[in-house]
mmCIF file of C-alpha atoms and ligand atoms in Angstrom:
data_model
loop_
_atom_site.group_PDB
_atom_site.id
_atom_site.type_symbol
_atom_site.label_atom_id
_atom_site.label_comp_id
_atom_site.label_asym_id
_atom_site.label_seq_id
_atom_site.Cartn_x
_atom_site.Cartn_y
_atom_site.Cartn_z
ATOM 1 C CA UNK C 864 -109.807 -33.807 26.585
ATOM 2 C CA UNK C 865 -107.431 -31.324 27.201
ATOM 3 C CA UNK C 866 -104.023 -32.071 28.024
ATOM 4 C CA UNK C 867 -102.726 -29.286 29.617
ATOM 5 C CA UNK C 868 -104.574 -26.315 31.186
ATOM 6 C CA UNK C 869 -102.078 -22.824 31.152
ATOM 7 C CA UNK C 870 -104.513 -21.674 34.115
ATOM 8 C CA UNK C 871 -103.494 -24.628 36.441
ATOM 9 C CA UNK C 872 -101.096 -24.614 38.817
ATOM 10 C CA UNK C 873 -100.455 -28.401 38.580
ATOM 11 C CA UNK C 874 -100.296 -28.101 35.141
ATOM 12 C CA UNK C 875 -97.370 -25.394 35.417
ATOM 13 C CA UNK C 876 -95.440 -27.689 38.061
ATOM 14 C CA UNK C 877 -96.057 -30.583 35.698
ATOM 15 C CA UNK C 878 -94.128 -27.990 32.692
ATOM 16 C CA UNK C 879 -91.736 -26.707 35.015
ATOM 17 C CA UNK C 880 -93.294 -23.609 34.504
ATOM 18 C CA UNK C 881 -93.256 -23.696 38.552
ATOM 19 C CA UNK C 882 -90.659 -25.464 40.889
ATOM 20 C CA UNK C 883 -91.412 -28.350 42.861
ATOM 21 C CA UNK C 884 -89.918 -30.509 44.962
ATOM 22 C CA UNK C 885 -89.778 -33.561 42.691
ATOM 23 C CA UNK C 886 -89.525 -37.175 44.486
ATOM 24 C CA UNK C 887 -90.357 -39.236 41.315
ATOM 25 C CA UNK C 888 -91.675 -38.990 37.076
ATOM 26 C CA UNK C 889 -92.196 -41.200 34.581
ATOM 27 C CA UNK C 890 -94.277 -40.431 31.499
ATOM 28 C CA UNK C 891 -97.399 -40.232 32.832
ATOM 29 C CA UNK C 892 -97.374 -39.090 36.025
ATOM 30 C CA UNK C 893 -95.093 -37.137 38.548
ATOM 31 C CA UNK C 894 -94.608 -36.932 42.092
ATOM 32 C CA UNK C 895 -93.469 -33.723 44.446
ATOM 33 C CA UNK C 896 -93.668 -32.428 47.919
ATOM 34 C CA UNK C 897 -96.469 -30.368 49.106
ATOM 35 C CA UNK C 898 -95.162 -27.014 49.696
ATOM 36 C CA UNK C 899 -97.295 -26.896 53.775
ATOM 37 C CA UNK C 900 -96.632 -30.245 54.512
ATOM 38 C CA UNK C 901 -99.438 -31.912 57.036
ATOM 39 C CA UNK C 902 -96.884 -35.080 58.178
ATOM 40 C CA UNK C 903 -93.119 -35.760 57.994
ATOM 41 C CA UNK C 904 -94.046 -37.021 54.601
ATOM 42 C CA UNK C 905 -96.671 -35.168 52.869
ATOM 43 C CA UNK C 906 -95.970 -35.854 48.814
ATOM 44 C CA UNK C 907 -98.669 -35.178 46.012
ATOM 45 C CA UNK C 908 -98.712 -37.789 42.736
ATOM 46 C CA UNK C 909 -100.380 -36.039 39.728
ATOM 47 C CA UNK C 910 -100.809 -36.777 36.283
ATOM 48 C CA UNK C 911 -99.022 -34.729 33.961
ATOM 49 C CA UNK C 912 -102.577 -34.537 31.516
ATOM 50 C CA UNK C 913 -104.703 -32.255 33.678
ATOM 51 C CA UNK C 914 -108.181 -34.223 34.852
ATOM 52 C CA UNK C 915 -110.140 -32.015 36.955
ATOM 53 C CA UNK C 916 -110.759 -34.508 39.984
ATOM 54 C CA UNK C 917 -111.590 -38.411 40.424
ATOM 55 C CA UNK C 918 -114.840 -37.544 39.571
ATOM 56 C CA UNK C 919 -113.791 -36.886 36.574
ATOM 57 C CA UNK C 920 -112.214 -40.491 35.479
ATOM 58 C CA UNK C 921 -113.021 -42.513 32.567
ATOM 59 C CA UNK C 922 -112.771 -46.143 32.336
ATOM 60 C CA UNK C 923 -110.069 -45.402 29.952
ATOM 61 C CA UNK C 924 -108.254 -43.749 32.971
ATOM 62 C CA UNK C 925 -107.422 -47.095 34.531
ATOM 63 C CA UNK C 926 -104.084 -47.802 33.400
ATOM 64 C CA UNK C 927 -103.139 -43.976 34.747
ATOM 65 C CA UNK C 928 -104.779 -44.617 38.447
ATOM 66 C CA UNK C 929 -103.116 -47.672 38.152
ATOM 67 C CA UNK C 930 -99.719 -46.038 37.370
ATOM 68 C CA UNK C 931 -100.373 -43.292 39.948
ATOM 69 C CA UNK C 932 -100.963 -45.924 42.930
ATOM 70 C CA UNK C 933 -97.689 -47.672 41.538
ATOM 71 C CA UNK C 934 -95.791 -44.140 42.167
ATOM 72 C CA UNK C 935 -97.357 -43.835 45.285
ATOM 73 C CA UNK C 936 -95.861 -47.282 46.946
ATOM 74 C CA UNK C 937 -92.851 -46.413 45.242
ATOM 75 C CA UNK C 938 -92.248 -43.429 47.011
ATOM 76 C CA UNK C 939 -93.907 -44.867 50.372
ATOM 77 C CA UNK C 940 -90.634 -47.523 50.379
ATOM 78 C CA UNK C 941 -88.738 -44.788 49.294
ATOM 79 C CA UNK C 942 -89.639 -42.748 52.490
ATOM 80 C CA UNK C 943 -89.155 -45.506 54.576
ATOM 81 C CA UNK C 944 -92.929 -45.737 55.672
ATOM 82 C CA UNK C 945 -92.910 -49.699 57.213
ATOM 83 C CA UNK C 946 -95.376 -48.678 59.683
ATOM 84 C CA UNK C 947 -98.504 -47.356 57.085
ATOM 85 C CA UNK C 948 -99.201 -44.450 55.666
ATOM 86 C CA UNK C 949 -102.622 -42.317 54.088
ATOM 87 C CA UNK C 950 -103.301 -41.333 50.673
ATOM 88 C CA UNK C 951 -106.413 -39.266 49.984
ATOM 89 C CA UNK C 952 -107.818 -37.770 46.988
ATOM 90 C CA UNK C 953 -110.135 -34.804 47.494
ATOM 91 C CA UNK C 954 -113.120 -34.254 45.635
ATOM 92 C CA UNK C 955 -114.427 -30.751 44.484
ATOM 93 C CA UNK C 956 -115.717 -27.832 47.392
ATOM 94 C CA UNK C 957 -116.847 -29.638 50.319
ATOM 95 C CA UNK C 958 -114.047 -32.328 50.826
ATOM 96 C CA UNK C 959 -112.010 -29.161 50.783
ATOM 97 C CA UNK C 960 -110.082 -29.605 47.265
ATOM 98 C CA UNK C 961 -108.024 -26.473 46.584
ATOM 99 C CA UNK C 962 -106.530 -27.701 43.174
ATOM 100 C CA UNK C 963 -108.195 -28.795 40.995
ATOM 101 C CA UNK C 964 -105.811 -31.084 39.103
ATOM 102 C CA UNK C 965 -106.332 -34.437 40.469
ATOM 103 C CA UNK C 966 -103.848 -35.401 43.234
ATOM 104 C CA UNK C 967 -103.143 -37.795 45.700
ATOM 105 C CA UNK C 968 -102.068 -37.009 48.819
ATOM 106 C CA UNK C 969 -99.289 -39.268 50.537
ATOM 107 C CA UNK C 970 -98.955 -38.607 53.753
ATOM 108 C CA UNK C 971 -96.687 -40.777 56.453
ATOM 109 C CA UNK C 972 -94.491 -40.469 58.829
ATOM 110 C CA UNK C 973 -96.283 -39.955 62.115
ATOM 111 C CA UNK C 974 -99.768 -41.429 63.560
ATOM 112 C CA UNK C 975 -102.471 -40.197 61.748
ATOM 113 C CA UNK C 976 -105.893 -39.392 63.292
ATOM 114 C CA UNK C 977 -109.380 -41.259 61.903
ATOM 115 C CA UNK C 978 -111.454 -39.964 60.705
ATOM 116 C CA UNK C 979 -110.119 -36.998 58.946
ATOM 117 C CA UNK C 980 -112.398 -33.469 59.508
HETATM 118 P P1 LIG B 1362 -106.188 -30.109 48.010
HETATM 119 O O1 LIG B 1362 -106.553 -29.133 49.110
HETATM 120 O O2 LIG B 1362 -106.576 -31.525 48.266
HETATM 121 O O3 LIG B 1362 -106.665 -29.609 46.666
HETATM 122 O O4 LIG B 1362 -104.604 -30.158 47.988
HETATM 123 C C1 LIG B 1362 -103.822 -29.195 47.344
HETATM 124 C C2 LIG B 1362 -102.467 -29.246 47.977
HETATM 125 O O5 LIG B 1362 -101.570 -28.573 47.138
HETATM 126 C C3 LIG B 1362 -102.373 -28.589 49.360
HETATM 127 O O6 LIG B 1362 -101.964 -29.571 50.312
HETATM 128 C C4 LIG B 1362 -101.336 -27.491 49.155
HETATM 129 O O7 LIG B 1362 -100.492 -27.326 50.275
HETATM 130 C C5 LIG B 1362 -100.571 -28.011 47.948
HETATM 131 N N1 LIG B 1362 -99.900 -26.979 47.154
HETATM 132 C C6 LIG B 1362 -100.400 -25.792 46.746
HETATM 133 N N2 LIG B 1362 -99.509 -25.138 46.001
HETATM 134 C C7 LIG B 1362 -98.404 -25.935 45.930
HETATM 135 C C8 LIG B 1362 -97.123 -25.808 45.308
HETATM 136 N N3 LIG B 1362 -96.785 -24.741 44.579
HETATM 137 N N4 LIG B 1362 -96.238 -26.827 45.460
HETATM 138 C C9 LIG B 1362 -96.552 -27.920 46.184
HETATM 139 N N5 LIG B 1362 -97.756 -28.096 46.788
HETATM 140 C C10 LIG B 1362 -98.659 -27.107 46.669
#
């Protein structure tokens, strides 16, 4: 599979290629701030090999999800996010996925409606 895909956009925030707002890394995965936040807190965790979407997850993927939700409740404490918080993945054209580098979306920091559109 390939690692890195020059046409992605995640894939050139993951080089550096393109700045983000970084709130966290490691080796596997990295976390930034989505550029039209949707809630006070609105971060995106991505791994830095490009995978399409969840959909696209092998078995073998487990200890990277597993890393990814460990970023995720990192940064949640880091933001301060006691009362709860959302994280969504979108999958391919209907759920409305723009990127296609899988992300999760962390969003916090104000109620948040249910269910989503
Ligand atoms: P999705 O619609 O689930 O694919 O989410 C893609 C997200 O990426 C959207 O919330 C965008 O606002 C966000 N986004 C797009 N370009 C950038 C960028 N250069 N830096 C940070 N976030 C971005």
């Amino acid at each position: 599979m390939d690692v890195r895909d020059p046409g992605c956009l995640f894939c050139r925030i993951v080089s550096g290629e393109v700045p983000s707002d970084r709130v966290y890394e490691d080796d596997l995965v990295i976390g930034f701030r989505d550029v039209a936040p949707r809630a006070p807190t609105h971060v995106l965790v991505i791994p830095r090999r490009h995978i399409p979407d969840a959909h696209a997850l092998a078995d073998e993927d487990a200890a990277l999800v597993a890393r990814c939700f460990a970023a995720l409740r990192r940064i949640a404490d880091d933001e301060g996010l006691e009362g709860g918080y959302r994280i969504v993945t979108n999958v391919g054209p209907d759920s409305g996925q723009t990127v296609f580098h899988l992300h999760f979306h962390l969003l916090g920091g104000r109620q948040l409606g249910w269910p989503p559109g």
